């Protein structure tokens, strides 16, 4: 069963008010437990938890250390194309935005991939907008065939697709899937996505379930923090991750915590999430789900990224450009502005200074009999 | 005392196996090896990158160590078998620790798939050390499958909760004629010592050393604890009594049967 029925049920509840009603005792109880219930998680997201942020941070640090050690896995995104038929009001690639559109040819892709590989990075996340007749499943499959011999791990963050298409891409060498629901608030979702295939909330919501069933090794979800009440959104994200963990025990579930950034276009977030709140979200999530990977992207500023390292983060992007071909052609078609422009080398020394080891490779492709290392 | 641990055709002086994951810096590995006295080190094949100049964990593993690559990431027997073969093809030797885990929440091993992989790989000449739940039936099937030792967990991976499975591990020690290496969950040197006192043949420790404030000192402490536990086991600890031996017995009036 997918997350949809549970999500619909939760969506009917006044979750924001419920979370705001927790008192200090519930927070202290939650902090004391080895295994947290969904009510405990709510308590940690409540205003009553705010005075206990330091205790939450200490506990989250301890859990993270236990399960992940002092290591941070590094990856980088590669934008394949920025054509998009969607009208997401918060995004620079929005079909109505007048920006130069492009799509990498396979030769350009190879050059871009080699430029990334030269920095030492081994985990790659490929992205496109949603324009199935330009950058559809065939195009992605071809791209993955080019990339798989260069990178031990290739994940996709593209449009949601059917299970059979995920199976096809896994066959080509994809091992991870990222799908952001953006907001779990259905009514708001429909307002923010006025036109285009992304309008269909249910199809997007069930994409992680389809990816898990298709055999993805890692499935990464998240909400775009800033669109709606963050307490409610964070609770829903945690419940979504908990559902996936329970329903697909063989899949590694990961959560990203992206905050909205300035971009081309007029939309500004209605619910700004400040630094303290992001820390509350991350530490609550870590305590609720001690083994999920947590990703912090270069949307965040260098100093903040360095400071939140011990609080639950396990994966970070580095050497990032959000423009198509940005690693070789420059940055003028970026999806959004990044805040941490550090190179891979600079990221590594920053991690080492903080007592963390950057990990470049943490996967060996084993799905196809002639595996990566032997093939080369 | 000449008490060597024979396994997979090797005689080991140290009964502490260590891991390579979770260190803040892989350059600590040689120092931890030295401080702990360990001679066997496990590493996830998924982390090994022969091509990398900077991120190659293998370059930090001292030559005298016996490498125990593990199949972390495998979700079934078939994947574990492929990883093991890959490890051998990459020059990582014949030892393999089988980890088959298809539960990302608790990371508990799948006994059935583990036994299947063990059977295939031991026939191919691997020295197979399967990570397992301490279950007598699974252990027996691993013996039949040709395992060189078995590695029951003390508590779930990374929990540092100690020897939670004590009673079950004790049964394996009594019943199974293979070396028993307690793996996972050991959080403190005293717990490693406890496992050795019980009669475990060796202990594998990763998280507790790698995430300590001073991993080198902690490696040293574990080395000592494992050796102490082993010595205590060999020395034959006095029987534990549930009833106190009172200094003024209540039945003293009965006399000793002498007239
Ligand atoms: S968020 Fe994605 S789908 Fe929406 S406009 Fe941007 S690129 Fe297109």
Coordinates of C-alpha atoms and ligand atoms in Angstrom, one line a residue:
Chain A
X1 CA 0.0 0.0 0.0
X2 CA 1.3 3.4 -0.9
X3 CA 1.5 6.5 1.4
X4 CA -1.6 8.0 -0.2
X5 CA -4.3 6.7 2.1
X6 CA -2.4 7.6 5.2
X7 CA -1.5 10.9 3.8
X8 CA -5.1 11.7 3.0
X9 CA -6.1 10.8 6.5
X10 CA -3.4 13.0 8.0
X11 CA -4.2 15.8 5.7
X12 CA -7.7 16.0 7.2
X13 CA -6.3 16.6 10.7
X14 CA -5.5 20.0 12.1
X15 CA -1.8 18.9 12.4
X16 CA -0.4 22.4 12.9
X17 CA -2.7 23.0 15.9
X18 CA -2.1 19.5 17.3
X19 CA 1.7 20.1 17.2
X20 CA 1.4 23.5 18.8
X21 CA -0.6 22.0 21.7
X22 CA 2.2 19.7 23.0
X23 CA 3.6 20.7 26.4
X24 CA 7.0 20.5 28.0
X25 CA 6.4 17.1 29.6
X26 CA 5.8 15.5 26.3
X27 CA 9.1 17.0 25.0
X28 CA 11.1 15.7 27.9
X29 CA 9.5 12.3 27.6
X30 CA 10.4 12.1 23.9
X31 CA 13.9 13.1 24.7
X32 CA 14.2 10.3 27.1
X33 CA 13.1 7.5 24.8
X34 CA 15.3 5.2 22.7
X35 CA 12.5 4.8 20.2
X36 CA 10.1 7.6 19.3
X37 CA 6.4 7.3 18.4
X38 CA 4.8 9.7 15.9
X39 CA 3.4 11.6 18.9
X40 CA 6.9 12.0 20.3
X41 CA 8.1 13.3 16.9
X42 CA 5.2 15.9 17.0
X43 CA 6.3 17.0 20.5
X44 CA 9.8 17.6 19.3
X45 CA 8.5 19.8 16.4
X46 CA 6.3 21.8 18.8
X47 CA 7.0 25.3 20.2
X48 CA 7.4 23.6 23.6
X49 CA 10.6 21.9 22.3
X50 CA 12.2 25.2 21.4
X51 CA 13.8 25.8 24.8
X52 CA 15.3 22.3 24.6
X53 CA 17.0 22.7 21.3
X54 CA 20.5 22.1 22.8
X55 CA 19.4 18.8 24.4
X56 CA 17.8 17.8 21.1
X57 CA 21.1 18.7 19.3
X58 CA 23.2 16.7 21.7
X59 CA 20.9 13.6 21.4
X60 CA 20.8 13.9 17.6
X61 CA 24.6 14.2 17.5
X62 CA 24.9 11.1 19.5
X63 CA 22.6 9.1 17.4
X64 CA 24.2 10.3 14.2
X65 CA 27.6 9.4 15.4
X66 CA 26.4 5.9 16.4
X67 CA 24.9 5.1 13.1
X68 CA 27.0 7.0 10.6
X69 CA 30.2 7.9 12.4
X70 CA 32.2 11.0 11.5
X71 CA 31.7 10.7 7.8
X72 CA 29.8 12.7 5.2
X73 CA 29.0 11.3 1.8
X74 CA 29.5 13.8 -1.0
X75 CA 27.6 14.0 -4.2
X76 CA 26.9 16.6 -6.9
X77 CA 24.0 17.4 -9.1
X78 CA 24.3 17.5 -12.9
X79 CA 21.6 19.3 -14.7
X80 CA 20.8 17.6 -18.0
X81 CA 18.1 19.9 -19.3
X82 CA 16.0 22.8 -18.2
X83 CA 13.0 22.4 -20.6
X84 CA 9.9 22.3 -18.5
X85 CA 6.2 22.2 -19.1
X86 CA 5.3 22.8 -15.5
X87 CA 4.3 26.1 -13.9
X88 CA 5.6 25.7 -10.4
X89 CA 5.4 29.2 -9.2
X90 CA 8.5 29.0 -7.0
X91 CA 10.9 27.7 -9.7
X92 CA 13.3 29.4 -12.1
X93 CA 12.7 26.7 -14.8
X94 CA 9.0 27.4 -14.8
X95 CA 7.6 27.2 -18.3
X96 CA 6.5 30.8 -18.2
X97 CA 10.0 32.1 -17.3
X98 CA 11.9 33.5 -20.2
X99 CA 15.3 31.9 -19.7
X100 CA 17.6 30.3 -22.2
X101 CA 16.6 26.6 -22.5
X102 CA 19.0 23.8 -23.3
X103 CA 19.7 20.2 -23.1
X104 CA 23.0 18.3 -23.1
X105 CA 23.8 16.1 -26.1
X106 CA 25.5 12.8 -25.2
X107 CA 28.8 14.2 -26.2
X108 CA 28.3 17.3 -24.0
X109 CA 27.2 15.1 -21.2
X110 CA 30.4 13.0 -21.4
X111 CA 32.5 16.1 -21.2
X112 CA 30.5 17.5 -18.3
X113 CA 30.7 14.1 -16.5
X114 CA 34.4 13.8 -16.9
X115 CA 34.9 17.3 -15.6
X116 CA 32.9 16.3 -12.5
X117 CA 34.8 13.0 -12.1
X118 CA 38.1 14.8 -12.3
X119 CA 37.2 16.5 -9.0
X120 CA 37.0 13.1 -7.4
X121 CA 33.2 12.9 -6.9
X122 CA 31.7 9.5 -7.4
X123 CA 28.0 9.9 -6.5
X124 CA 26.0 11.8 -9.1
X125 CA 22.5 13.1 -9.1
X126 CA 21.1 13.9 -12.5
X127 CA 18.3 16.4 -12.9
X128 CA 15.9 17.6 -15.6
X129 CA 12.7 19.6 -15.7
X130 CA 9.6 17.9 -16.9
X131 CA 9.4 17.8 -20.6
X132 CA 8.9 14.2 -21.6
X133 CA 9.1 14.7 -25.3
X134 CA 12.5 16.4 -25.0
X135 CA 14.1 14.8 -22.0
X136 CA 12.0 11.7 -21.5
X137 CA 12.7 8.2 -20.4
X138 CA 14.6 7.3 -23.6
X139 CA 16.9 10.3 -23.2
X140 CA 17.5 9.6 -19.5
X141 CA 18.3 5.9 -20.3
X142 CA 20.9 7.0 -22.9
X143 CA 22.4 9.5 -20.5
X144 CA 22.6 6.9 -17.7
X145 CA 24.4 4.5 -20.1
X146 CA 27.0 7.2 -20.6
X147 CA 27.3 8.0 -16.9
X148 CA 27.2 4.5 -15.3
X149 CA 30.8 3.6 -16.4
X150 CA 32.1 6.8 -14.9
X151 CA 30.2 7.0 -11.6
X152 CA 29.6 4.0 -9.2
X153 CA 26.3 5.7 -8.2
X154 CA 23.9 7.6 -10.4
X155 CA 20.6 8.9 -8.9
X156 CA 17.8 10.7 -10.7
X157 CA 15.7 13.7 -9.7
X158 CA 13.4 14.1 -12.6
X159 CA 9.7 13.9 -13.3
X160 CA 7.7 11.1 -11.6
X161 CA 7.2 8.1 -13.8
X162 CA 5.6 4.7 -13.9
X163 CA 7.1 1.7 -12.1
X164 CA 8.1 0.1 -15.4
X165 CA 10.1 3.2 -16.4
X166 CA 11.9 3.1 -13.1
X167 CA 12.7 -0.6 -13.7
X168 CA 14.1 0.4 -17.1
X169 CA 16.4 3.1 -15.7
X170 CA 17.6 0.8 -12.9
X171 CA 18.5 -1.6 -15.7
X172 CA 20.6 1.2 -17.3
X173 CA 22.5 1.8 -14.0
X174 CA 20.3 4.1 -11.8
X175 CA 20.4 3.2 -8.2
X176 CA 18.8 6.2 -6.4
X177 CA 15.6 8.2 -6.8
X178 CA 14.8 11.6 -5.4
X179 CA 11.3 13.0 -5.5
X180 CA 10.3 16.0 -3.5
X181 CA 6.6 16.4 -2.8
X182 CA 7.3 20.1 -2.4
X183 CA 4.3 20.5 -0.1
X184 CA 2.0 17.8 1.5
X185 CA -0.8 20.3 1.7
X186 CA -3.0 19.3 -1.2
X187 CA -4.9 22.5 -1.5
X188 CA -1.8 24.6 -1.5
X189 CA -0.1 22.1 -3.8
X190 CA -2.7 22.7 -6.5
X191 CA -2.3 26.5 -6.1
X192 CA 1.5 26.3 -6.5
X193 CA 1.3 24.1 -9.5
X194 CA -1.4 25.8 -11.7
X195 CA -0.6 24.0 -14.9
X196 CA 1.4 21.1 -16.3
X197 CA 1.6 17.4 -15.5
X198 CA 3.0 18.1 -12.0
X199 CA -0.4 19.3 -11.0
X200 CA -1.4 15.7 -10.2
X201 CA -0.6 15.5 -6.5
X202 CA -1.4 11.8 -6.0
X203 CA 0.8 10.6 -8.9
X204 CA 3.7 12.5 -7.4
X205 CA 3.1 11.4 -3.9
X206 CA 3.1 7.8 -4.9
X207 CA 6.3 8.1 -7.0
X208 CA 8.6 7.1 -4.1
X209 CA 6.5 4.0 -3.5
X210 CA 6.8 3.1 -7.2
X211 CA 10.6 3.6 -7.1
X212 CA 10.9 1.4 -4.0
X213 CA 8.8 -1.3 -5.7
X214 CA 10.9 -1.0 -8.9
X215 CA 14.1 -1.8 -6.9
X216 CA 15.7 1.5 -6.2
X217 CA 18.5 1.2 -3.6
X218 CA 18.1 4.6 -2.2
X219 CA 14.9 6.7 -2.2
X220 CA 15.2 10.3 -1.1
X221 CA 12.1 12.4 -0.3
X222 CA 11.5 15.9 1.1
X223 CA 9.3 19.0 1.2
X224 CA 10.4 22.4 0.1
X225 CA 10.6 24.3 3.3
X226 CA 9.0 27.7 3.0
X227 CA 5.9 26.8 1.1
X228 CA 3.7 26.0 4.1
X229 CA 3.7 25.7 7.9
X230 CA 7.0 24.0 8.5
X231 CA 5.9 22.0 11.6
X232 CA 3.1 20.4 9.6
X233 CA 5.3 19.8 6.6
X234 CA 8.1 18.3 8.6
X235 CA 5.8 16.0 10.4
X236 CA 4.3 14.8 7.1
X237 CA 7.8 14.3 5.7
X238 CA 8.8 12.2 8.7
X239 CA 5.6 10.2 8.4
X240 CA 6.2 9.7 4.7
X241 CA 9.8 8.4 5.4
X242 CA 8.5 6.2 8.2
X243 CA 6.0 4.7 5.9
X244 CA 8.6 4.0 3.2
X245 CA 11.0 2.5 5.8
X246 CA 8.3 0.2 7.0
X247 CA 6.8 -0.8 3.7
X248 CA 10.1 -1.4 1.8
X249 CA 12.6 -2.6 4.4
X250 CA 15.3 -3.3 1.8
X251 CA 15.5 0.3 0.6
X252 CA 17.6 3.0 2.1
X253 CA 15.4 5.9 2.8
X254 CA 16.8 9.4 2.8
X255 CA 15.4 12.8 3.5
X256 CA 16.5 16.2 2.2
X257 CA 15.7 19.4 4.0
X258 CA 15.8 22.1 1.3
X259 CA 14.9 25.7 2.3
X260 CA 13.6 28.0 -0.4
X261 CA 16.1 30.2 -2.1
X262 CA 15.8 33.4 -4.2
X263 CA 15.4 32.6 -7.9
X264 CA 14.3 34.1 -11.2
X265 CA 10.7 35.1 -10.8
X266 CA 8.6 36.9 -8.3
X267 CA 7.5 34.2 -5.9
X268 CA 8.8 34.6 -2.3
X269 CA 8.2 32.0 0.4
X270 CA 5.3 32.6 2.7
X271 CA 6.8 30.6 5.6
X272 CA 10.4 31.5 6.0
X273 CA 12.2 28.8 8.0
X274 CA 15.0 30.4 10.1
X275 CA 18.2 28.7 11.2
X276 CA 16.9 27.7 14.7
X277 CA 13.8 26.1 13.1
X278 CA 15.8 24.2 10.6
X279 CA 17.9 22.8 13.4
X280 CA 14.7 21.8 15.3
X281 CA 13.4 20.1 12.2
X282 CA 16.7 18.2 11.6
X283 CA 17.3 17.1 15.1
X284 CA 13.6 16.0 15.6
X285 CA 13.8 14.0 12.4
X286 CA 17.1 12.4 13.5
X287 CA 15.7 11.3 16.8
X288 CA 12.5 10.0 15.2
X289 CA 14.3 8.1 12.4
X290 CA 17.9 7.5 13.6
X291 CA 19.0 5.6 10.5
X292 CA 17.7 7.8 7.6
X293 CA 20.2 9.7 5.6
X294 CA 19.8 13.5 5.9
X295 CA 21.0 15.6 3.0
X296 CA 21.9 19.3 3.2
X297 CA 22.4 21.0 -0.1
X298 CA 24.4 24.1 -1.2
X299 CA 21.2 26.1 -0.8
X300 CA 22.6 26.7 2.7
X301 CA 25.5 29.0 3.4
X302 CA 29.0 27.6 4.1
X303 CA 29.1 28.6 7.7
X304 CA 25.7 27.3 8.5
X305 CA 26.5 24.0 6.7
X306 CA 29.6 23.6 8.7
X307 CA 27.9 24.3 12.0
X308 CA 25.0 21.9 11.5
X309 CA 27.3 19.0 10.5
X310 CA 27.1 17.2 13.8
X311 CA 23.4 17.5 14.2
X312 CA 22.2 14.8 11.8
X313 CA 23.6 15.5 8.4
X314 CA 25.0 12.5 6.5
X315 CA 25.1 13.7 2.9
X316 CA 26.1 16.9 1.3
X317 CA 26.4 18.2 -2.2
X318 CA 29.6 19.9 -3.2
X319 CA 31.1 21.7 -6.2
X320 CA 27.5 22.5 -7.3
X321 CA 26.1 24.4 -10.2
X322 CA 22.4 24.4 -10.9
X323 CA 22.8 25.4 -14.6
X324 CA 22.6 23.0 -17.5
X325 CA 26.2 22.2 -18.4
X326 CA 27.3 24.4 -15.6
X327 CA 30.5 22.4 -14.9
X328 CA 31.9 23.3 -18.3
X329 CA 29.8 26.1 -19.8
X330 CA 29.2 28.6 -17.0
X331 CA 26.3 29.4 -14.8
X332 CA 23.8 31.7 -16.5
X333 CA 20.8 29.3 -16.7
X334 CA 20.7 28.4 -13.0
X335 CA 17.5 26.9 -11.5
X336 CA 18.2 28.7 -8.2
X337 CA 21.1 30.5 -6.6
X338 CA 23.3 28.4 -4.4
X339 CA 24.8 29.8 -1.2
X340 CA 27.8 27.5 -0.8
X341 CA 30.0 27.9 -3.8
X342 CA 32.9 26.0 -2.4
X343 CA 34.8 23.6 -4.7
X344 CA 35.1 19.9 -3.8
X345 CA 38.6 20.5 -2.4
X346 CA 37.4 23.3 -0.3
X347 CA 34.5 21.3 1.0
X348 CA 36.8 18.4 1.9
X349 CA 39.2 20.6 3.9
X350 CA 36.2 22.3 5.7
X351 CA 34.9 18.8 6.6
X352 CA 38.3 17.7 7.8
X353 CA 38.8 20.8 9.9
X354 CA 35.6 19.9 11.7
X355 CA 36.7 16.3 12.3
X356 CA 34.7 14.7 9.5
X357 CA 35.8 12.5 6.7
X358 CA 34.4 13.2 3.2
X359 CA 33.4 10.0 1.6
X360 CA 33.3 10.0 -2.2
X361 CA 32.4 6.4 -2.9
X362 CA 30.0 4.4 -0.8
X363 CA 28.4 2.2 -3.3
X364 CA 29.4 -0.6 -5.6
X365 CA 27.0 -1.4 -8.4
X366 CA 26.0 -5.0 -8.0
X367 CA 22.7 -5.1 -9.8
X368 CA 24.2 -6.2 -13.1
X369 CA 26.5 -9.2 -13.2
X370 CA 29.4 -7.4 -14.9
X371 CA 29.9 -4.8 -12.3
X372 CA 31.5 -1.4 -12.4
X373 CA 35.0 -2.1 -11.2
X374 CA 35.4 -5.3 -13.2
X375 CA 34.0 -3.7 -16.3
X376 CA 36.7 -1.0 -16.4
Chain B
X1 CA 50.9 -17.8 27.1
X2 CA 50.7 -19.3 23.6
X3 CA 47.0 -19.2 22.8
X4 CA 46.7 -18.7 19.1
X5 CA 43.4 -18.3 17.3
X6 CA 43.3 -20.6 14.3
X7 CA 40.9 -19.6 11.6
X8 CA 40.8 -19.9 7.8
X9 CA 44.3 -21.3 7.7
X10 CA 45.8 -18.5 9.8
X11 CA 47.0 -18.4 13.4
X12 CA 46.2 -15.1 15.0
X13 CA 47.6 -13.7 18.2
X14 CA 44.9 -11.1 18.6
X15 CA 41.3 -12.0 19.1
X16 CA 40.1 -8.5 18.3
X17 CA 38.8 -7.8 14.8
X18 CA 38.3 -4.2 13.9
X19 CA 36.4 -2.2 11.3
X20 CA 37.2 0.7 9.0
X21 CA 33.8 2.5 8.8
X22 CA 32.9 5.7 10.6
X23 CA 36.4 7.1 11.2
X24 CA 36.7 10.9 11.0
X25 CA 39.9 10.2 9.0
X26 CA 41.1 7.0 7.5
X27 CA 44.7 7.9 8.3
X28 CA 43.8 6.9 11.9
X29 CA 43.4 3.3 10.7
X30 CA 47.1 2.3 10.9
X31 CA 47.5 3.8 14.4
X32 CA 44.3 2.0 15.6
X33 CA 45.6 -1.3 14.1
X34 CA 48.8 -0.9 16.0
X35 CA 47.3 0.3 19.3
X36 CA 44.7 -2.4 19.4
X37 CA 47.1 -5.2 18.3
X38 CA 44.3 -6.4 16.0
X39 CA 45.3 -8.5 13.0
X40 CA 42.0 -8.7 11.1
X41 CA 40.2 -5.7 9.7
X42 CA 36.9 -5.5 7.9
X43 CA 36.0 -3.0 5.2
X44 CA 32.8 -2.6 3.1
X45 CA 33.6 -3.4 -0.5
X46 CA 31.3 -0.6 -1.5
X47 CA 33.7 1.9 0.1
X48 CA 36.7 0.5 -1.7
X49 CA 37.8 2.6 -4.7
X50 CA 40.9 1.3 -6.3
X51 CA 41.0 4.2 -8.7
X52 CA 40.9 7.1 -6.3
X53 CA 44.1 8.9 -5.3
X54 CA 42.6 10.4 -2.2
X55 CA 39.6 8.4 -1.1
X56 CA 41.0 4.9 -1.2
X57 CA 40.5 3.2 2.1
X58 CA 42.8 0.4 1.1
X59 CA 45.9 2.5 1.1
X60 CA 45.4 3.0 4.9
X61 CA 45.3 -0.7 5.8
X62 CA 48.7 -1.9 7.0
X63 CA 50.1 -4.8 5.0
X64 CA 50.3 -7.2 7.9
X65 CA 46.5 -7.0 8.5
X66 CA 44.3 -9.8 7.2
X67 CA 41.7 -8.1 5.1
X68 CA 38.1 -9.2 5.7
X69 CA 36.0 -7.5 3.0
X70 CA 32.3 -7.5 3.8
X71 CA 29.2 -7.6 1.6
X72 CA 27.5 -4.6 3.2
X73 CA 24.8 -3.4 0.8
X74 CA 23.8 -6.9 -0.2
X75 CA 20.1 -7.4 0.2
X76 CA 20.0 -11.1 -0.8
X77 CA 22.3 -14.1 -1.3
X78 CA 22.8 -13.4 -5.0
X79 CA 24.1 -9.8 -4.3
X80 CA 26.4 -11.0 -1.5
X81 CA 27.8 -13.7 -3.8
X82 CA 28.5 -11.1 -6.5
X83 CA 30.2 -8.7 -4.1
X84 CA 32.4 -11.5 -2.7
X85 CA 33.5 -12.5 -6.2
X86 CA 34.2 -8.9 -7.0
X87 CA 36.3 -8.5 -3.8
X88 CA 38.3 -11.5 -4.8
X89 CA 38.7 -10.2 -8.4
X90 CA 39.9 -6.9 -7.0
X91 CA 42.7 -8.6 -5.1
X92 CA 41.1 -8.4 -1.6
X93 CA 41.9 -12.0 -0.8
X94 CA 39.7 -15.0 0.0
X95 CA 38.2 -14.0 3.3
X96 CA 34.7 -12.6 3.2
X97 CA 32.3 -11.5 5.8
X98 CA 28.8 -12.1 4.6
X99 CA 26.3 -9.4 5.5
X100 CA 22.9 -9.8 4.0
X101 CA 20.6 -7.1 5.2
X102 CA 17.3 -6.2 3.7
X103 CA 16.0 -4.2 6.7
X104 CA 17.2 -0.7 6.6
X105 CA 15.5 0.2 9.8
X106 CA 17.2 -2.2 12.2
X107 CA 19.9 -3.6 10.0
X108 CA 19.2 -7.1 11.2
X109 CA 20.8 -9.9 9.1
X110 CA 18.7 -12.3 7.0
X111 CA 19.7 -15.8 8.2
X112 CA 18.2 -17.7 5.3
X113 CA 19.9 -15.7 2.6
X114 CA 23.1 -15.6 4.6
X115 CA 23.2 -19.4 4.6
X116 CA 22.5 -19.6 0.9
X117 CA 25.4 -17.2 0.2
X118 CA 27.7 -19.1 2.6
X119 CA 27.1 -22.4 0.9
X120 CA 27.9 -21.1 -2.6
X121 CA 31.0 -19.1 -1.5
X122 CA 32.6 -21.7 0.7
X123 CA 32.4 -24.2 -2.2
X124 CA 34.3 -21.6 -4.2
X125 CA 37.1 -21.6 -1.7
X126 CA 36.3 -18.5 0.3
X127 CA 36.9 -18.3 4.0
X128 CA 33.3 -17.3 4.9
X129 CA 32.5 -15.5 8.1
X130 CA 28.7 -14.9 8.2
X131 CA 27.2 -12.1 10.3
X132 CA 24.1 -13.5 11.9
X133 CA 21.4 -13.2 14.5
X134 CA 22.3 -15.5 17.3
X135 CA 19.9 -18.3 16.4
X136 CA 20.9 -21.9 17.0
X137 CA 19.1 -23.2 13.9
X138 CA 20.7 -20.6 11.6
X139 CA 24.0 -21.3 13.2
X140 CA 23.6 -25.0 12.4
X141 CA 22.7 -24.3 8.8
X142 CA 25.8 -22.1 8.5
X143 CA 28.0 -24.9 9.8
X144 CA 26.5 -27.2 7.2
X145 CA 27.0 -24.5 4.6
X146 CA 30.7 -24.5 5.2
X147 CA 31.3 -21.3 7.3
X148 CA 34.7 -20.9 8.8
X149 CA 33.3 -19.1 11.8
X150 CA 30.1 -17.5 12.8
X151 CA 29.6 -13.9 13.8
X152 CA 26.5 -13.5 16.0
X153 CA 25.5 -9.9 16.9
X154 CA 25.6 -8.7 20.5
X155 CA 23.1 -6.0 19.7
X156 CA 21.9 -4.3 16.5
X157 CA 24.7 -2.6 14.5
X158 CA 25.8 0.8 15.7
X159 CA 23.7 0.7 18.9
X160 CA 26.7 0.3 21.3
X161 CA 24.2 -1.4 23.6
X162 CA 26.5 -4.2 24.6
X163 CA 25.9 -8.0 24.8
X164 CA 22.1 -7.9 24.7
X165 CA 22.0 -11.3 23.2
X166 CA 24.1 -12.9 25.9
X167 CA 22.0 -16.0 26.5
X168 CA 21.7 -16.8 22.8
X169 CA 25.4 -16.3 22.2
X170 CA 26.1 -18.5 25.2
X171 CA 24.0 -21.3 23.6
X172 CA 26.0 -20.9 20.3
X173 CA 29.2 -21.1 22.3
X174 CA 28.1 -24.3 23.9
X175 CA 26.6 -26.0 20.8
X176 CA 28.5 -24.9 17.7
X177 CA 31.9 -26.3 16.9
X178 CA 33.0 -23.3 14.9
X179 CA 34.8 -20.2 16.2
X180 CA 32.3 -17.7 17.5
X181 CA 33.1 -14.0 16.8
X182 CA 30.7 -11.6 18.5
X183 CA 30.0 -8.8 16.1
X184 CA 28.0 -5.6 16.4
X185 CA 26.6 -3.9 19.4
X186 CA 29.7 -4.0 21.6
X187 CA 30.0 -0.5 22.9
X188 CA 32.6 -0.7 25.7
X189 CA 35.8 -2.7 26.4
X190 CA 34.1 -4.2 29.4
X191 CA 31.4 -5.7 27.1
X192 CA 34.1 -7.2 24.8
X193 CA 35.7 -8.6 27.9
X194 CA 32.4 -10.1 29.0
X195 CA 32.0 -11.8 25.6
X196 CA 35.5 -13.3 25.8
X197 CA 35.0 -14.4 29.4
X198 CA 31.9 -16.3 28.3
X199 CA 34.0 -18.2 25.8
X200 CA 33.6 -16.3 22.6
X201 CA 36.6 -16.9 20.4
X202 CA 36.9 -13.3 19.2
X203 CA 35.1 -10.0 19.0
X204 CA 34.7 -7.5 16.2
X205 CA 34.4 -3.8 17.1
X206 CA 33.9 -0.9 14.8
X207 CA 31.6 1.9 16.0
X208 CA 32.9 1.9 19.6
X209 CA 36.4 2.5 18.4
X210 CA 35.8 4.7 15.3
X211 CA 33.5 7.1 17.1
X212 CA 35.4 7.4 20.4
X213 CA 36.9 10.8 21.1
X214 CA 40.3 9.1 21.0
X215 CA 40.0 6.1 18.7
X216 CA 43.6 5.1 19.2
X217 CA 43.3 5.0 22.9
X218 CA 40.0 3.2 22.6
X219 CA 41.6 0.6 20.2
X220 CA 44.3 0.0 22.8
X221 CA 41.6 -0.4 25.6
X222 CA 39.7 -2.9 23.5
X223 CA 42.9 -4.9 22.7
X224 CA 43.6 -5.2 26.4
X225 CA 40.0 -6.0 27.3
X226 CA 39.7 -8.8 24.8
X227 CA 43.0 -10.3 26.0
X228 CA 41.9 -10.0 29.6
X229 CA 38.6 -11.7 28.8
X230 CA 40.3 -14.5 27.0
X231 CA 42.7 -15.0 29.9
X232 CA 39.9 -15.1 32.3
X233 CA 38.1 -17.7 30.2
X234 CA 41.2 -19.9 30.0
X235 CA 41.8 -19.5 33.7
X236 CA 38.4 -21.0 34.4
X237 CA 36.5 -18.5 36.5
X238 CA 35.1 -19.8 39.9
X239 CA 31.5 -20.9 39.8
X240 CA 29.0 -18.2 40.5
X241 CA 26.8 -19.0 43.4
X242 CA 23.3 -17.9 43.7
X243 CA 23.2 -18.5 47.4
X244 CA 25.6 -16.8 49.7
X245 CA 27.9 -19.0 51.8
X246 CA 27.0 -17.7 55.2
X247 CA 29.8 -17.4 57.7
X248 CA 27.5 -18.6 60.5
X249 CA 25.4 -21.3 58.8
X250 CA 21.9 -21.9 60.1
X251 CA 22.4 -25.6 59.8
X252 CA 25.7 -25.6 61.8
X253 CA 23.9 -27.1 64.8
X254 CA 23.5 -30.3 62.7
X255 CA 27.2 -30.9 63.0
X256 CA 29.4 -32.4 60.4
X257 CA 28.3 -35.9 61.0
X258 CA 31.0 -36.6 63.5
X259 CA 30.2 -38.0 66.8
Ligands
LIG1 S1 10.3 22.7 -10.0 FE1 10.8 21.2 -11.6 S2 8.8 20.8 -12.5 FE2 8.6 22.7 -11.5 S3 9.1 24.2 -12.9 FE3 10.9 23.8 -11.8 S4 11.9 22.3 -13.1 FE4 9.8 22.3 -13.8

